[in-house]
PDB file of C-alpha atoms and ligand atoms in Angstrom:
ATOM      1  CA  UNK A 257     103.597  49.334 156.097  1.00 89.00           C
ATOM      2  CA  UNK A 258     104.040  45.366 156.435  1.00 94.00           C
ATOM      3  CA  UNK A 259     105.456  43.259 153.671  1.00 95.00           C
ATOM      4  CA  UNK A 260     103.101  42.172 150.766  1.00 93.00           C
ATOM      5  CA  UNK A 261     104.249  38.632 150.661  1.00 96.00           C
ATOM      6  CA  UNK A 262     104.813  37.764 154.219  1.00 97.00           C
ATOM      7  CA  UNK A 263     103.293  40.462 156.707  1.00 96.00           C
ATOM      8  CA  UNK A 264     106.390  41.179 158.568  1.00 96.00           C
ATOM      9  CA  UNK A 265     107.926  44.675 159.233  1.00 96.00           C
ATOM     10  CA  UNK A 266     109.658  46.317 156.430  1.00 96.00           C
ATOM     11  CA  UNK A 267     112.115  49.420 156.521  1.00 96.00           C
ATOM     12  CA  UNK A 268     112.269  52.232 154.041  1.00 96.00           C
ATOM     13  CA  UNK A 269     115.659  52.098 151.900  1.00 95.00           C
ATOM     14  CA  UNK A 270     114.954  54.910 149.352  1.00 95.00           C
ATOM     15  CA  UNK A 271     112.233  57.583 148.839  1.00 94.00           C
ATOM     16  CA  UNK A 272     111.626  60.450 146.391  1.00 93.00           C
ATOM     17  CA  UNK A 273     109.335  63.176 146.205  1.00 91.00           C
ATOM     18  CA  UNK A 274     107.632  63.177 142.673  1.00 82.00           C
ATOM     19  CA  UNK A 275     106.943  66.822 142.507  1.00 80.00           C
ATOM     20  CA  UNK A 276     104.892  66.935 139.221  1.00 74.00           C
ATOM     21  CA  UNK A 277     102.596  64.121 140.349  1.00 72.00           C
ATOM     22  CA  UNK A 278     102.526  65.536 144.078  1.00 77.00           C
ATOM     23  CA  UNK A 279     103.559  61.702 145.400  1.00 85.00           C
ATOM     24  CA  UNK A 280     105.967  60.315 147.589  1.00 93.00           C
ATOM     25  CA  UNK A 281     107.716  57.141 146.097  1.00 93.00           C
ATOM     26  CA  UNK A 282     109.302  54.765 148.573  1.00 95.00           C
ATOM     27  CA  UNK A 283     111.249  51.461 148.112  1.00 96.00           C
ATOM     28  CA  UNK A 284     110.679  49.221 150.946  1.00 97.00           C
ATOM     29  CA  UNK A 285     112.555  45.896 152.249  1.00 97.00           C
ATOM     30  CA  UNK A 286     111.131  43.269 154.349  1.00 97.00           C
ATOM     31  CA  UNK A 287     113.466  42.285 157.311  1.00 96.00           C
ATOM     32  CA  UNK A 288     111.927  38.717 157.209  1.00 97.00           C
ATOM     33  CA  UNK A 289     111.750  37.410 153.690  1.00 97.00           C
ATOM     34  CA  UNK A 290     113.967  40.167 151.814  1.00 96.00           C
ATOM     35  CA  UNK A 291     111.660  41.026 149.376  1.00 97.00           C
ATOM     36  CA  UNK A 292     111.911  44.576 147.977  1.00 97.00           C
ATOM     37  CA  UNK A 293     108.612  46.556 146.789  1.00 96.00           C
ATOM     38  CA  UNK A 294     107.464  50.125 146.140  1.00 94.00           C
ATOM     39  CA  UNK A 295     104.818  52.195 147.372  1.00 93.00           C
ATOM     40  CA  UNK A 296     103.205  55.489 146.308  1.00 89.00           C
ATOM     41  CA  UNK A 297     101.876  58.010 148.856  1.00 90.00           C
ATOM     42  CA  UNK A 298      99.241  60.389 147.151  1.00 83.00           C
ATOM     43  CA  UNK A 299      96.305  62.519 147.820  1.00 79.00           C
ATOM     44  CA  UNK A 300      93.108  60.285 148.003  1.00 77.00           C
ATOM     45  CA  UNK A 301      90.252  62.259 146.271  1.00 75.00           C
ATOM     46  CA  UNK A 302      87.842  59.641 146.802  1.00 70.00           C
ATOM     47  CA  UNK A 303      85.739  60.619 150.022  1.00 71.00           C
ATOM     48  CA  UNK A 304      87.222  64.212 150.303  1.00 83.00           C
ATOM     49  CA  UNK A 305      85.960  65.873 146.928  1.00 90.00           C
ATOM     50  CA  UNK A 306      82.332  66.405 146.486  1.00 92.00           C
ATOM     51  CA  UNK A 307      80.662  66.964 142.957  1.00 94.00           C
ATOM     52  CA  UNK A 308      77.616  69.244 142.825  1.00 93.00           C
ATOM     53  CA  UNK A 309      75.364  68.058 139.988  1.00 90.00           C
ATOM     54  CA  UNK A 310      72.542  69.938 138.426  1.00 85.00           C
ATOM     55  CA  UNK A 311      70.055  66.903 139.020  1.00 87.00           C
ATOM     56  CA  UNK A 312      71.065  64.681 141.872  1.00 87.00           C
ATOM     57  CA  UNK A 313      72.728  67.035 144.401  1.00 92.00           C
ATOM     58  CA  UNK A 314      76.211  66.495 146.265  1.00 92.00           C
ATOM     59  CA  UNK A 315      77.639  63.338 144.947  1.00 91.00           C
ATOM     60  CA  UNK A 316      80.995  61.865 145.861  1.00 91.00           C
ATOM     61  CA  UNK A 317      83.790  62.723 143.294  1.00 92.00           C
ATOM     62  CA  UNK A 318      84.797  59.011 141.833  1.00 91.00           C
ATOM     63  CA  UNK A 319      88.196  59.143 139.771  1.00 90.00           C
ATOM     64  CA  UNK A 320      87.210  55.598 138.082  1.00 92.00           C
ATOM     65  CA  UNK A 321      84.147  57.406 136.839  1.00 93.00           C
ATOM     66  CA  UNK A 322      86.178  59.993 135.266  1.00 95.00           C
ATOM     67  CA  UNK A 323      88.809  57.427 133.940  1.00 96.00           C
ATOM     68  CA  UNK A 324      86.081  55.394 132.253  1.00 96.00           C
ATOM     69  CA  UNK A 325      84.205  58.389 130.655  1.00 96.00           C
ATOM     70  CA  UNK A 326      87.805  59.673 129.189  1.00 97.00           C
ATOM     71  CA  UNK A 327      88.843  56.124 128.098  1.00 97.00           C
ATOM     72  CA  UNK A 328      85.665  55.626 126.171  1.00 97.00           C
ATOM     73  CA  UNK A 329      86.305  58.791 124.193  1.00 97.00           C
ATOM     74  CA  UNK A 330      89.887  57.799 123.555  1.00 97.00           C
ATOM     75  CA  UNK A 331      88.967  54.203 122.384  1.00 96.00           C
ATOM     76  CA  UNK A 332      90.000  54.879 118.610  1.00 96.00           C
ATOM     77  CA  UNK A 333      93.554  55.551 119.966  1.00 96.00           C
ATOM     78  CA  UNK A 334      95.912  52.602 119.850  1.00 96.00           C
ATOM     79  CA  UNK A 335      97.104  53.093 123.316  1.00 96.00           C
ATOM     80  CA  UNK A 336      93.889  54.141 124.898  1.00 96.00           C
ATOM     81  CA  UNK A 337      94.390  52.928 128.272  1.00 95.00           C
ATOM     82  CA  UNK A 338      97.856  54.734 128.815  1.00 95.00           C
ATOM     83  CA  UNK A 339      96.233  57.909 127.195  1.00 96.00           C
ATOM     84  CA  UNK A 340      93.296  57.755 129.239  1.00 96.00           C
ATOM     85  CA  UNK A 341      95.387  57.207 132.561  1.00 94.00           C
ATOM     86  CA  UNK A 342      97.518  60.371 131.809  1.00 94.00           C
ATOM     87  CA  UNK A 343      94.637  62.615 130.517  1.00 95.00           C
ATOM     88  CA  UNK A 344      92.925  61.668 133.679  1.00 94.00           C
ATOM     89  CA  UNK A 345      95.608  62.674 136.013  1.00 90.00           C
ATOM     90  CA  UNK A 346      95.942  66.045 134.154  1.00 92.00           C
ATOM     91  CA  UNK A 347      92.221  66.621 134.486  1.00 94.00           C
ATOM     92  CA  UNK A 348      92.290  65.697 138.251  1.00 91.00           C
ATOM     93  CA  UNK A 349      95.232  68.044 138.931  1.00 87.00           C
ATOM     94  CA  UNK A 350      93.436  70.999 137.144  1.00 90.00           C
ATOM     95  CA  UNK A 351      90.044  70.098 139.347  1.00 92.00           C
ATOM     96  CA  UNK A 352      92.051  70.321 142.340  1.00 87.00           C
ATOM     97  CA  UNK A 353      93.099  73.966 141.302  1.00 87.00           C
ATOM     98  CA  UNK A 354      89.570  74.778 140.310  1.00 88.00           C
ATOM     99  CA  UNK A 355      87.767  73.253 143.415  1.00 88.00           C
ATOM    100  CA  UNK A 356      86.497  75.225 146.497  1.00 88.00           C
ATOM    101  CA  UNK A 357      88.124  73.227 149.224  1.00 85.00           C
ATOM    102  CA  UNK A 358      87.099  69.882 147.587  1.00 87.00           C
ATOM    103  CA  UNK A 359      83.669  70.940 146.319  1.00 93.00           C
ATOM    104  CA  UNK A 360      83.510  71.112 142.455  1.00 94.00           C
ATOM    105  CA  UNK A 361      80.393  71.365 140.045  1.00 94.00           C
ATOM    106  CA  UNK A 362      79.716  68.615 137.580  1.00 93.00           C
ATOM    107  CA  UNK A 363      79.704  71.407 135.049  1.00 94.00           C
ATOM    108  CA  UNK A 364      83.684  72.152 136.040  1.00 95.00           C
ATOM    109  CA  UNK A 365      84.036  68.676 135.310  1.00 95.00           C
ATOM    110  CA  UNK A 366      82.764  68.420 132.133  1.00 96.00           C
ATOM    111  CA  UNK A 367      84.319  71.727 130.901  1.00 96.00           C
ATOM    112  CA  UNK A 368      87.743  70.436 131.977  1.00 97.00           C
ATOM    113  CA  UNK A 369      87.579  67.297 130.267  1.00 97.00           C
ATOM    114  CA  UNK A 370      86.292  68.837 127.015  1.00 97.00           C
ATOM    115  CA  UNK A 371      89.183  71.401 127.203  1.00 96.00           C
ATOM    116  CA  UNK A 372      91.779  68.747 128.069  1.00 97.00           C
ATOM    117  CA  UNK A 373      90.570  66.302 125.428  1.00 97.00           C
ATOM    118  CA  UNK A 374      90.254  69.304 122.645  1.00 97.00           C
ATOM    119  CA  UNK A 375      94.001  69.813 123.300  1.00 96.00           C
ATOM    120  CA  UNK A 376      94.986  66.278 122.952  1.00 96.00           C
ATOM    121  CA  UNK A 377      92.636  64.785 120.432  1.00 96.00           C
ATOM    122  CA  UNK A 378      89.565  66.882 118.556  1.00 96.00           C
ATOM    123  CA  UNK A 379      87.471  63.415 117.708  1.00 96.00           C
ATOM    124  CA  UNK A 380      87.660  62.195 121.549  1.00 96.00           C
ATOM    125  CA  UNK A 381      86.559  65.764 122.705  1.00 96.00           C
ATOM    126  CA  UNK A 382      83.583  65.532 120.217  1.00 95.00           C
ATOM    127  CA  UNK A 383      82.801  62.242 121.234  1.00 95.00           C
ATOM    128  CA  UNK A 384      82.938  63.177 124.832  1.00 96.00           C
ATOM    129  CA  UNK A 385      80.676  66.324 124.447  1.00 94.00           C
ATOM    130  CA  UNK A 386      77.891  64.330 122.600  1.00 94.00           C
ATOM    131  CA  UNK A 387      77.632  62.210 125.884  1.00 92.00           C
ATOM    132  CA  UNK A 388      77.959  65.099 128.327  1.00 90.00           C
ATOM    133  CA  UNK A 389      75.986  68.358 128.068  1.00 83.00           C
ATOM    134  CA  UNK A 390      77.042  71.537 129.638  1.00 77.00           C
TER     135      UNK A 390
HETATM  136 ZN1   ZN B 449     108.206  39.600 153.748  1.00 87.62          ZN
END
């Protein structure tokens, strides 16, 4: 990985495995300009997961689409962006366990979102259910 500021070579000065998120965090140091920045290595679900839908066949899994629908249901909360981001991470990790080698159904997604929202914020679960029929 090259420096984000000058494009020169970098070295890893520290790294940590974040077990809960299944991510690797690395602190990098630019050998040219001395800048320090960090990177995260995580599974990319885009392009590897497929969603079986009832009406439009197999579709790629889009994490941003999930995040937006979760955020819409949490808009009444004061810190809806942070909440939506955390809830989406929880949902994605549950979907990973439900999926059959990256294949999930749209029903599994809707059910998982509803259950997760229901445990966190009842009005959000009701709002989501109104727009996503099982
Ligand atoms: Zn640099």
